[in-house]
Amino acid sequence: MHRCHLPLALLLTVATTTALLLAGRHQGFTRDEGYYFQAAEMHVAYYEEALAGFASGKPWTFVDRRVIDRWFSYNSEHPPLMKTLFGLSWRLLHRCRCPEERGLHPIAYLRRHRTLGLLSQGEAMRLPAAGLAGILVGAVYLLGARMFGRGAGLVAAALTILAPRHFFHAQLACFDAPIAAMMFLTTAAYYMAQTTGRRRWLVATGVLAGLSIATKHNAYFLPFVLLLHSLWARRHLLKAKDVPRWRAALRVVLAPWIGAMALLSVPVYLLTWPWLWHDTLRRFAAYVAFHLHHVHYNIEYLGQNYNRPPFPWHYVPVVTLLTTPVTTMVLALVGAVLGLAGLRRSWAQGKPDGAPGLLIALGVLWPMLLIARPGTPIFGAEKHWLPFMPFLALAAGFGYTRLWQWCSAAFALSPRQRQLLGGVLAGVLIVPPLLEVRRSHPYGLSHYNALAGGPQGGADLGMNRQFWGYAVRGLFPYLNRHAPPGAGIYWHDANLYQIQMSMKDGLLRRDLRDTGLEEPGVRASDMALVIHEKHFNKYEYWIWDAYGTTRPDEVLTHEGVPVVTLYSRR
Amino acid sequence: MGSVRTPGSHRLLAALTLAAVLAIAAWEAGLALVGPRRVAGPQHWHAAAQAVRASFLPGDLIVVAPEWASPLVRRHLGDLMPASMVGRPDAARYARIWELSLRGAQAPETAGLPVEGSSQHGPIRLTRYRNRPVQVTFDLVDAFVQARVFQHPLAGGADGEMPCWWGGPPPGPTRGEAGGFYCRGSKIERRVMEIDYQPRLGVVVPAEPALRTVIQYESIPAAAWQGAQLVAWFGLHDYYARKTDSGPVDVVVEVGPGQDRVSVSVPPQGWHRVKLRPRSPGWVRIEVSARDARARLLGFAAELRR
């Protein structure tokens, strides 16, 4: 490995993490973050109680079922790794005023925590996700550089995070960007294990696989995808001379990474999740059942609201086409075409090369194909196939580098001219996705790309405007200025915990009351919000009925498209 | 790649590919820079609203195209757009229609109507259309509190009539629960319904198991019947209820005594219209039932018009 690779990867990691943290200061908290903030503090409380047990001569506190159940039963439908990391980051870094924040935490804190006091509570919770996205960008650079050269790695690393939807999710204390990162890291470790045969990469593959399934359940499918790739990449072993055919076939199938994954992933997974240490089978079955029988949420697609299967098969490709930066997709297409053109030669040579192209193709396709099944539960949009993004970026990086090489050769450029063309081309191709990210922030879920015609084009097409209620943040300044003291607010789809975090971070006045859910909440309120999604229209009509007007006080927009509308009782 | 090509064609192909990629990147970057500046701002909405206010007359309708811009228009003109206008069953009663449109969109209500005038306010096009309005002689939604509401068992014909009584405040804004007719297991009320994701001001009648709910209008003035036809619209209220996989709601609309009668099976989607032509003054009766009454909230609007 070139000696500049690691420092450059580190630089990319730090720059990405910092950019995400800074951008996150303007990013509203989401519904799901609200639940994870609660769980994160509880996970930390478990580790504090376990450590206190060690210190006070009760070393088995950490396996005490009552202790585990007290802190891990909440939100046990999701694995713990990220929530635990959110909690640890919060515990170490937040600026604490916890005793004055009674009612805003899941636990009553009598004393201030001793912390480093570097970040607000929300920022501290979000840091691990931002950090993982940073590590992902660094890892994409390293793998891209190893596969196709430094230029490809750099372009791929940039395009990985310069995608409005990925950038949005990477800011959040949720699991969608982290699982994209974890699955890429596992795949990268697998690739290194396959191509180098080194034991440390085998160990990394097993450990990362365990951490991936401790992040989100998407990772359960990864070994099957890697197996497909492994069979192809190891096919040359079938040609081994002096080895019986059955034995050669076994060597193709039973790759070392499989053993590493089988031996290490499950212990790592169990280690992260004390909830499974008691009543293991029943609790694991309940976790699996939750996801197998997940309720179908509502999602608008091409003007129609879907909340029951079958889902149109074309949902996944069309949403991808309308949300990913066009330049990234075009470069990936160039990469795919030029890669396929070179494939014939590679096959003819028959040399083992680790099949990077196939790995990238699988990495792009399988997350999409899984969700594209018409019966797959509907509970979100592109975040469920977000793991495709770093692989698409790698394909784009490959496309960039092959285009550069091709043009350099076709025009017989001098080495200096080649360098210049490479640098200029990379810079030019990164600008449009960068502008798209800047344009989308902080309403990334309302953003659609140039193919859609931007956010207004997305609205014209009847594409989902948003979910998770995060956009209410944009109305906080108005509410802080105009809401009467102690006003009752109907927060619609924004949940109590995300509002509480906004209050803890000083973004929203503490005296504003939550009037509760559904129509009684609307009727009891002084001010009411409606977050625009097609199926939420009825909530706006409830407000008209209760307030006797259709005239809102304020309409929050993203490039002219209404995102949240606020009414006052007059 | 391209080993069989001549160096010239090879070079041309490389140049064209590079140019295409750069052109796409430039197009995307250009739109990212220009797009946000093409948006209608508050000053544009304000100017368009002022133009409407200057000539707005009672009986005019304001429509928005595309529909997603409606909150922005109501932000400036909401006082001229009550729920009865925004939740109208159709646009037939309005003499003039003001359309505020973006991006060349047109509202379905204005299709084919003659244009009286138009103006441009930044990206907003304001157009006024002339409509030949119908005259509404009796609005059954407005007169809902005057109706007689009762239920009887589906199996028992007209026997065993169970009256539903009004409770709570009259229709209108209220901080607490709204008023309505309380039946055995349901409440029938006037409200802005969500039918097919559209606002519709009307009456919501929850279907009840094994019961037929009847809303009967018996005190319609004789003058309202003269030359009028009864137009009624039906749909299922509330997306969450529609998600439940129970069947359609059966509705019978009858003009009596003994004049005209129509049966409608209302599916989960759509806003369905029926017309009846009364021969003489009488009463209007709407009967609602469902074989599977789970989460079936029938919504209707109706009027006598000529």
mmCIF file of C-alpha atoms in Angstrom, chain B residues 13-272:
data_model
loop_
_atom_site.group_PDB
_atom_site.id
_atom_site.type_symbol
_atom_site.label_atom_id
_atom_site.label_comp_id
_atom_site.label_asym_id
_atom_site.label_seq_id
_atom_site.Cartn_x
_atom_site.Cartn_y
_atom_site.Cartn_z
ATOM 1 C CA LEU B 13 -15.501 8.042 -29.212
ATOM 2 C CA ALA B 14 -13.383 8.981 -26.195
ATOM 3 C CA ALA B 15 -13.978 12.678 -26.830
ATOM 4 C CA LEU B 16 -17.717 12.194 -27.241
ATOM 5 C CA THR B 17 -17.980 10.138 -24.052
ATOM 6 C CA LEU B 18 -15.980 12.702 -22.121
ATOM 7 C CA ALA B 19 -18.064 15.546 -23.554
ATOM 8 C CA ALA B 20 -21.313 13.765 -22.715
ATOM 9 C CA VAL B 21 -20.244 13.139 -19.117
ATOM 10 C CA LEU B 22 -19.083 16.726 -18.708
ATOM 11 C CA ALA B 23 -22.272 18.071 -20.297
ATOM 12 C CA ILE B 24 -24.409 16.067 -17.870
ATOM 13 C CA ALA B 25 -22.316 17.257 -14.937
ATOM 14 C CA ALA B 26 -22.634 20.873 -16.127
ATOM 15 C CA TRP B 27 -26.407 20.480 -16.564
ATOM 16 C CA GLU B 28 -26.810 19.043 -13.065
ATOM 17 C CA ALA B 29 -24.595 21.699 -11.511
ATOM 18 C CA GLY B 30 -26.418 24.436 -13.414
ATOM 19 C CA LEU B 31 -29.816 23.239 -12.232
ATOM 20 C CA ALA B 32 -28.534 22.967 -8.668
ATOM 21 C CA LEU B 33 -27.484 26.597 -8.831
ATOM 22 C CA VAL B 34 -30.404 28.014 -10.799
ATOM 23 C CA GLY B 35 -33.270 25.832 -9.518
ATOM 24 C CA PRO B 36 -33.580 27.397 -6.057
ATOM 25 C CA ARG B 37 -33.711 30.862 -7.624
ATOM 26 C CA ARG B 38 -36.651 30.021 -9.861
ATOM 27 C CA VAL B 39 -38.942 29.363 -6.917
ATOM 28 C CA ALA B 40 -41.948 31.571 -6.197
ATOM 29 C CA GLY B 41 -41.113 33.678 -3.171
ATOM 30 C CA PRO B 42 -43.392 35.372 -0.628
ATOM 31 C CA GLN B 43 -43.351 38.564 -2.712
ATOM 32 C CA HIS B 44 -44.726 36.678 -5.724
ATOM 33 C CA TRP B 45 -47.473 35.030 -3.684
ATOM 34 C CA HIS B 46 -48.305 38.356 -2.097
ATOM 35 C CA ALA B 47 -48.564 40.092 -5.458
ATOM 36 C CA ALA B 48 -50.764 37.357 -6.910
ATOM 37 C CA ALA B 49 -52.966 37.441 -3.802
ATOM 38 C CA GLN B 50 -53.358 41.201 -4.075
ATOM 39 C CA ALA B 51 -54.458 40.808 -7.677
ATOM 40 C CA VAL B 52 -57.113 38.277 -6.634
ATOM 41 C CA ARG B 53 -58.344 40.427 -3.756
ATOM 42 C CA ALA B 54 -58.723 43.451 -6.023
ATOM 43 C CA SER B 55 -61.457 41.751 -8.090
ATOM 44 C CA PHE B 56 -62.702 38.850 -5.954
ATOM 45 C CA LEU B 57 -66.498 38.572 -5.731
ATOM 46 C CA PRO B 58 -68.688 36.408 -3.508
ATOM 47 C CA GLY B 59 -69.376 33.196 -5.412
ATOM 48 C CA ASP B 60 -65.880 33.071 -6.908
ATOM 49 C CA LEU B 61 -63.723 29.993 -6.516
ATOM 50 C CA ILE B 62 -59.947 29.952 -5.985
ATOM 51 C CA VAL B 63 -58.102 26.874 -7.184
ATOM 52 C CA VAL B 64 -54.434 25.950 -7.111
ATOM 53 C CA ALA B 65 -52.360 23.998 -9.595
ATOM 54 C CA PRO B 66 -50.411 21.958 -8.797
ATOM 55 C CA GLU B 67 -52.327 20.973 -5.735
ATOM 56 C CA TRP B 68 -49.234 20.733 -3.533
ATOM 57 C CA ALA B 69 -48.978 24.542 -3.595
ATOM 58 C CA SER B 70 -52.367 24.912 -1.882
ATOM 59 C CA PRO B 71 -50.989 25.781 1.597
ATOM 60 C CA LEU B 72 -48.967 28.614 0.064
ATOM 61 C CA VAL B 73 -52.059 30.069 -1.576
ATOM 62 C CA ARG B 74 -54.149 29.652 1.574
ATOM 63 C CA ARG B 75 -51.387 31.366 3.557
ATOM 64 C CA HIS B 76 -52.227 34.521 1.563
ATOM 65 C CA LEU B 77 -55.865 34.002 0.598
ATOM 66 C CA GLY B 78 -57.159 31.569 3.227
ATOM 67 C CA ASP B 79 -59.734 34.074 4.501
ATOM 68 C CA LEU B 80 -61.377 33.914 1.043
ATOM 69 C CA MET B 81 -61.120 30.130 0.964
ATOM 70 C CA PRO B 82 -63.328 28.606 3.668
ATOM 71 C CA ALA B 83 -63.560 24.851 4.156
ATOM 72 C CA SER B 84 -66.770 24.841 2.111
ATOM 73 C CA MET B 85 -64.768 26.117 -0.877
ATOM 74 C CA VAL B 86 -61.633 24.035 -0.412
ATOM 75 C CA GLY B 87 -63.706 20.949 0.427
ATOM 76 C CA ARG B 88 -66.295 21.506 -2.344
ATOM 77 C CA PRO B 89 -67.884 18.450 -3.940
ATOM 78 C CA ASP B 90 -67.305 20.009 -7.382
ATOM 79 C CA ALA B 91 -66.900 23.443 -8.981
ATOM 80 C CA ALA B 92 -70.320 23.672 -10.640
ATOM 81 C CA ARG B 93 -71.772 26.300 -8.303
ATOM 82 C CA TYR B 94 -69.048 28.906 -8.879
ATOM 83 C CA ALA B 95 -69.431 31.667 -11.480
ATOM 84 C CA ARG B 96 -65.763 32.617 -11.781
ATOM 85 C CA ILE B 97 -62.675 30.578 -11.052
ATOM 86 C CA TRP B 98 -59.329 32.078 -10.113
ATOM 87 C CA GLU B 99 -56.478 29.734 -10.822
ATOM 88 C CA LEU B 100 -53.015 30.265 -9.335
ATOM 89 C CA SER B 101 -50.634 27.976 -11.113
ATOM 90 C CA LEU B 102 -46.957 27.082 -11.147
ATOM 91 C CA ARG B 103 -44.853 25.288 -13.737
ATOM 92 C CA GLY B 104 -47.612 25.384 -16.370
ATOM 93 C CA ALA B 105 -49.990 23.234 -14.334
ATOM 94 C CA GLN B 106 -53.758 23.469 -14.777
ATOM 95 C CA ALA B 107 -56.455 22.546 -12.262
ATOM 96 C CA PRO B 108 -59.031 20.005 -13.520
ATOM 97 C CA GLU B 109 -61.839 22.452 -12.639
ATOM 98 C CA THR B 110 -60.699 24.951 -15.281
ATOM 99 C CA ALA B 111 -60.238 22.552 -18.176
ATOM 100 C CA GLY B 112 -62.138 23.826 -21.204
ATOM 101 C CA LEU B 113 -63.426 27.021 -19.558
ATOM 102 C CA PRO B 114 -63.119 30.399 -21.310
ATOM 103 C CA VAL B 115 -60.373 32.655 -19.965
ATOM 104 C CA GLU B 116 -61.361 36.146 -18.804
ATOM 105 C CA GLY B 117 -57.891 37.373 -18.045
ATOM 106 C CA SER B 118 -54.496 36.411 -16.762
ATOM 107 C CA SER B 119 -51.366 37.918 -15.264
ATOM 108 C CA GLN B 120 -47.907 36.728 -14.340
ATOM 109 C CA HIS B 121 -46.364 37.275 -10.900
ATOM 110 C CA GLY B 122 -42.856 35.867 -11.065
ATOM 111 C CA PRO B 123 -43.296 32.115 -11.546
ATOM 112 C CA ILE B 124 -47.001 32.306 -10.624
ATOM 113 C CA ARG B 125 -49.611 32.558 -13.366
ATOM 114 C CA LEU B 126 -52.950 33.959 -12.267
ATOM 115 C CA THR B 127 -55.833 33.185 -14.610
ATOM 116 C CA ARG B 128 -59.526 33.959 -14.241
ATOM 117 C CA TYR B 129 -62.028 31.680 -15.925
ATOM 118 C CA ARG B 130 -65.731 32.157 -16.581
ATOM 119 C CA ASN B 131 -68.031 29.311 -15.541
ATOM 120 C CA ARG B 132 -71.775 28.781 -16.104
ATOM 121 C CA PRO B 133 -72.822 28.078 -12.546
ATOM 122 C CA VAL B 134 -75.645 25.932 -11.340
ATOM 123 C CA GLN B 135 -77.944 27.327 -8.664
ATOM 124 C CA VAL B 136 -77.870 25.354 -5.434
ATOM 125 C CA THR B 137 -81.377 25.474 -3.982
ATOM 126 C CA PHE B 138 -80.776 23.270 -0.954
ATOM 127 C CA ASP B 139 -77.468 22.035 0.511
ATOM 128 C CA LEU B 140 -77.959 18.837 2.502
ATOM 129 C CA VAL B 141 -74.611 19.257 4.262
ATOM 130 C CA ASP B 142 -75.465 22.781 5.468
ATOM 131 C CA ALA B 143 -78.879 21.542 6.620
ATOM 132 C CA PHE B 144 -77.481 18.445 8.318
ATOM 133 C CA VAL B 145 -78.646 19.439 11.824
ATOM 134 C CA GLN B 146 -82.239 19.594 10.516
ATOM 135 C CA ALA B 147 -82.135 15.966 9.351
ATOM 136 C CA ARG B 148 -83.828 13.106 11.143
ATOM 137 C CA VAL B 149 -81.282 10.377 11.846
ATOM 138 C CA PHE B 150 -82.154 6.869 12.951
ATOM 139 C CA GLN B 151 -81.120 3.253 12.616
ATOM 140 C CA HIS B 152 -82.892 -0.038 12.240
ATOM 141 C CA PRO B 153 -81.716 -3.637 12.031
ATOM 142 C CA LEU B 154 -80.696 -4.801 8.565
ATOM 143 C CA ALA B 155 -82.673 -7.996 8.997
ATOM 144 C CA GLY B 156 -85.867 -6.389 10.293
ATOM 145 C CA GLY B 157 -86.897 -4.142 7.404
ATOM 146 C CA ALA B 158 -88.199 -0.821 8.649
ATOM 147 C CA ASP B 159 -89.195 -2.239 12.050
ATOM 148 C CA GLY B 160 -87.394 -1.458 15.266
ATOM 149 C CA GLU B 161 -86.435 2.112 14.441
ATOM 150 C CA MET B 162 -83.815 3.493 16.866
ATOM 151 C CA PRO B 163 -83.471 7.287 16.850
ATOM 152 C CA CYS B 164 -80.072 9.028 17.001
ATOM 153 C CA TRP B 165 -79.968 12.247 19.029
ATOM 154 C CA TRP B 166 -77.894 15.363 18.537
ATOM 155 C CA GLY B 167 -75.303 16.021 21.211
ATOM 156 C CA GLY B 168 -72.606 18.661 21.603
ATOM 157 C CA PRO B 169 -72.144 22.083 20.014
ATOM 158 C CA PRO B 170 -73.518 22.915 16.566
ATOM 159 C CA PRO B 171 -71.140 22.414 13.618
ATOM 160 C CA GLY B 172 -68.281 24.905 13.697
ATOM 161 C CA PRO B 173 -64.882 25.384 15.295
ATOM 162 C CA THR B 174 -64.609 24.093 18.831
ATOM 163 C CA ARG B 175 -61.840 23.342 21.283
ATOM 164 C CA GLY B 176 -63.512 20.184 22.592
ATOM 165 C CA GLU B 177 -65.309 17.411 20.797
ATOM 166 C CA ALA B 178 -67.541 18.479 17.931
ATOM 167 C CA GLY B 179 -71.294 17.931 17.973
ATOM 168 C CA GLY B 180 -73.113 15.253 16.022
ATOM 169 C CA PHE B 181 -75.917 12.700 16.018
ATOM 170 C CA TYR B 182 -75.145 9.924 18.483
ATOM 171 C CA CYS B 183 -76.398 6.543 17.383
ATOM 172 C CA ARG B 184 -76.040 3.184 19.112
ATOM 173 C CA GLY B 185 -72.349 2.673 18.368
ATOM 174 C CA SER B 186 -71.393 5.612 16.200
ATOM 175 C CA LYS B 187 -71.475 9.345 15.786
ATOM 176 C CA ILE B 188 -72.638 10.991 12.598
ATOM 177 C CA GLU B 189 -71.163 14.409 12.088
ATOM 178 C CA ARG B 190 -70.480 17.148 9.609
ATOM 179 C CA ARG B 191 -66.795 17.708 8.968
ATOM 180 C CA VAL B 192 -64.044 18.105 6.425
ATOM 181 C CA MET B 193 -63.489 14.530 5.350
ATOM 182 C CA GLU B 194 -60.475 13.004 3.679
ATOM 183 C CA ILE B 195 -61.732 11.059 0.694
ATOM 184 C CA ASP B 196 -59.162 9.846 -1.810
ATOM 185 C CA TYR B 197 -56.727 12.182 -0.009
ATOM 186 C CA GLN B 198 -58.860 15.202 -0.982
ATOM 187 C CA PRO B 199 -60.747 17.516 1.374
ATOM 188 C CA ARG B 200 -64.511 17.116 1.138
ATOM 189 C CA LEU B 201 -66.869 18.996 3.415
ATOM 190 C CA GLY B 202 -69.692 16.585 4.113
ATOM 191 C CA VAL B 203 -71.317 14.187 6.527
ATOM 192 C CA VAL B 204 -69.534 11.138 7.889
ATOM 193 C CA VAL B 205 -71.640 8.068 8.606
ATOM 194 C CA PRO B 206 -69.766 5.145 10.192
ATOM 195 C CA ALA B 207 -71.280 1.854 9.082
ATOM 196 C CA GLU B 208 -72.449 -0.308 11.980
ATOM 197 C CA PRO B 209 -72.664 -4.112 12.069
ATOM 198 C CA ALA B 210 -76.132 -5.441 11.212
ATOM 199 C CA LEU B 211 -77.647 -1.957 11.205
ATOM 200 C CA ARG B 212 -78.856 0.405 8.539
ATOM 201 C CA THR B 213 -78.352 4.094 9.316
ATOM 202 C CA VAL B 214 -80.811 6.513 7.767
ATOM 203 C CA ILE B 215 -80.427 10.267 7.307
ATOM 204 C CA GLN B 216 -83.727 11.719 6.222
ATOM 205 C CA TYR B 217 -84.364 15.305 5.157
ATOM 206 C CA GLU B 218 -88.068 16.015 5.596
ATOM 207 C CA SER B 219 -88.254 19.797 5.740
ATOM 208 C CA ILE B 220 -86.879 20.882 2.386
ATOM 209 C CA PRO B 221 -88.706 24.045 1.208
ATOM 210 C CA ALA B 222 -91.009 23.484 -1.759
ATOM 211 C CA ALA B 223 -89.265 26.217 -3.734
ATOM 212 C CA ALA B 224 -86.002 24.292 -3.573
ATOM 213 C CA TRP B 225 -87.491 21.408 -5.560
ATOM 214 C CA GLN B 226 -88.678 23.433 -8.522
ATOM 215 C CA GLY B 227 -86.756 22.331 -11.606
ATOM 216 C CA ALA B 228 -84.001 20.919 -9.438
ATOM 217 C CA GLN B 229 -82.149 17.650 -9.525
ATOM 218 C CA LEU B 230 -80.599 15.930 -6.552
ATOM 219 C CA VAL B 231 -76.847 15.428 -6.894
ATOM 220 C CA ALA B 232 -75.046 13.375 -4.270
ATOM 221 C CA TRP B 233 -71.420 12.290 -3.889
ATOM 222 C CA PHE B 234 -70.097 9.367 -1.875
ATOM 223 C CA GLY B 235 -66.690 8.118 -0.816
ATOM 224 C CA LEU B 236 -64.916 6.447 2.065
ATOM 225 C CA HIS B 237 -63.371 8.767 4.622
ATOM 226 C CA ASP B 238 -59.949 8.330 6.246
ATOM 227 C CA TYR B 239 -56.978 6.578 4.662
ATOM 228 C CA TYR B 240 -56.350 4.568 7.804
ATOM 229 C CA ALA B 241 -59.864 3.145 7.771
ATOM 230 C CA ARG B 242 -59.605 2.483 4.034
ATOM 231 C CA LYS B 243 -56.480 0.433 4.675
ATOM 232 C CA THR B 244 -58.682 -2.119 6.446
ATOM 233 C CA ASP B 245 -59.621 -4.748 3.953
ATOM 234 C CA SER B 246 -63.390 -4.781 4.479
ATOM 235 C CA GLY B 247 -65.756 -4.491 1.566
ATOM 236 C CA PRO B 248 -67.738 -1.630 0.066
ATOM 237 C CA VAL B 249 -70.453 0.392 1.758
ATOM 238 C CA ASP B 250 -73.969 0.065 0.389
ATOM 239 C CA VAL B 251 -75.895 3.285 -0.009
ATOM 240 C CA VAL B 252 -79.462 3.841 -1.105
ATOM 241 C CA VAL B 253 -80.557 7.361 -2.086
ATOM 242 C CA GLU B 254 -84.264 7.863 -2.358
ATOM 243 C CA VAL B 255 -86.438 10.836 -3.234
ATOM 244 C CA GLY B 256 -89.902 10.329 -1.922
ATOM 245 C CA PRO B 257 -92.554 9.611 -1.592
ATOM 246 C CA GLY B 258 -92.286 7.099 -4.431
ATOM 247 C CA GLN B 259 -90.311 9.219 -6.907
ATOM 248 C CA ASP B 260 -86.776 7.985 -7.586
ATOM 249 C CA ARG B 261 -84.279 5.697 -5.944
ATOM 250 C CA VAL B 262 -80.728 4.603 -6.672
ATOM 251 C CA SER B 263 -78.399 2.095 -4.995
ATOM 252 C CA VAL B 264 -74.645 2.607 -4.910
ATOM 253 C CA SER B 265 -71.933 0.253 -3.740
ATOM 254 C CA VAL B 266 -69.163 2.608 -2.624
ATOM 255 C CA PRO B 267 -65.637 1.142 -3.001
ATOM 256 C CA PRO B 268 -62.637 2.337 -0.953
ATOM 257 C CA GLN B 269 -61.368 4.649 -3.693
ATOM 258 C CA GLY B 270 -63.040 7.536 -5.445
ATOM 259 C CA TRP B 271 -65.657 10.223 -4.985
ATOM 260 C CA HIS B 272 -68.736 8.860 -6.722
#
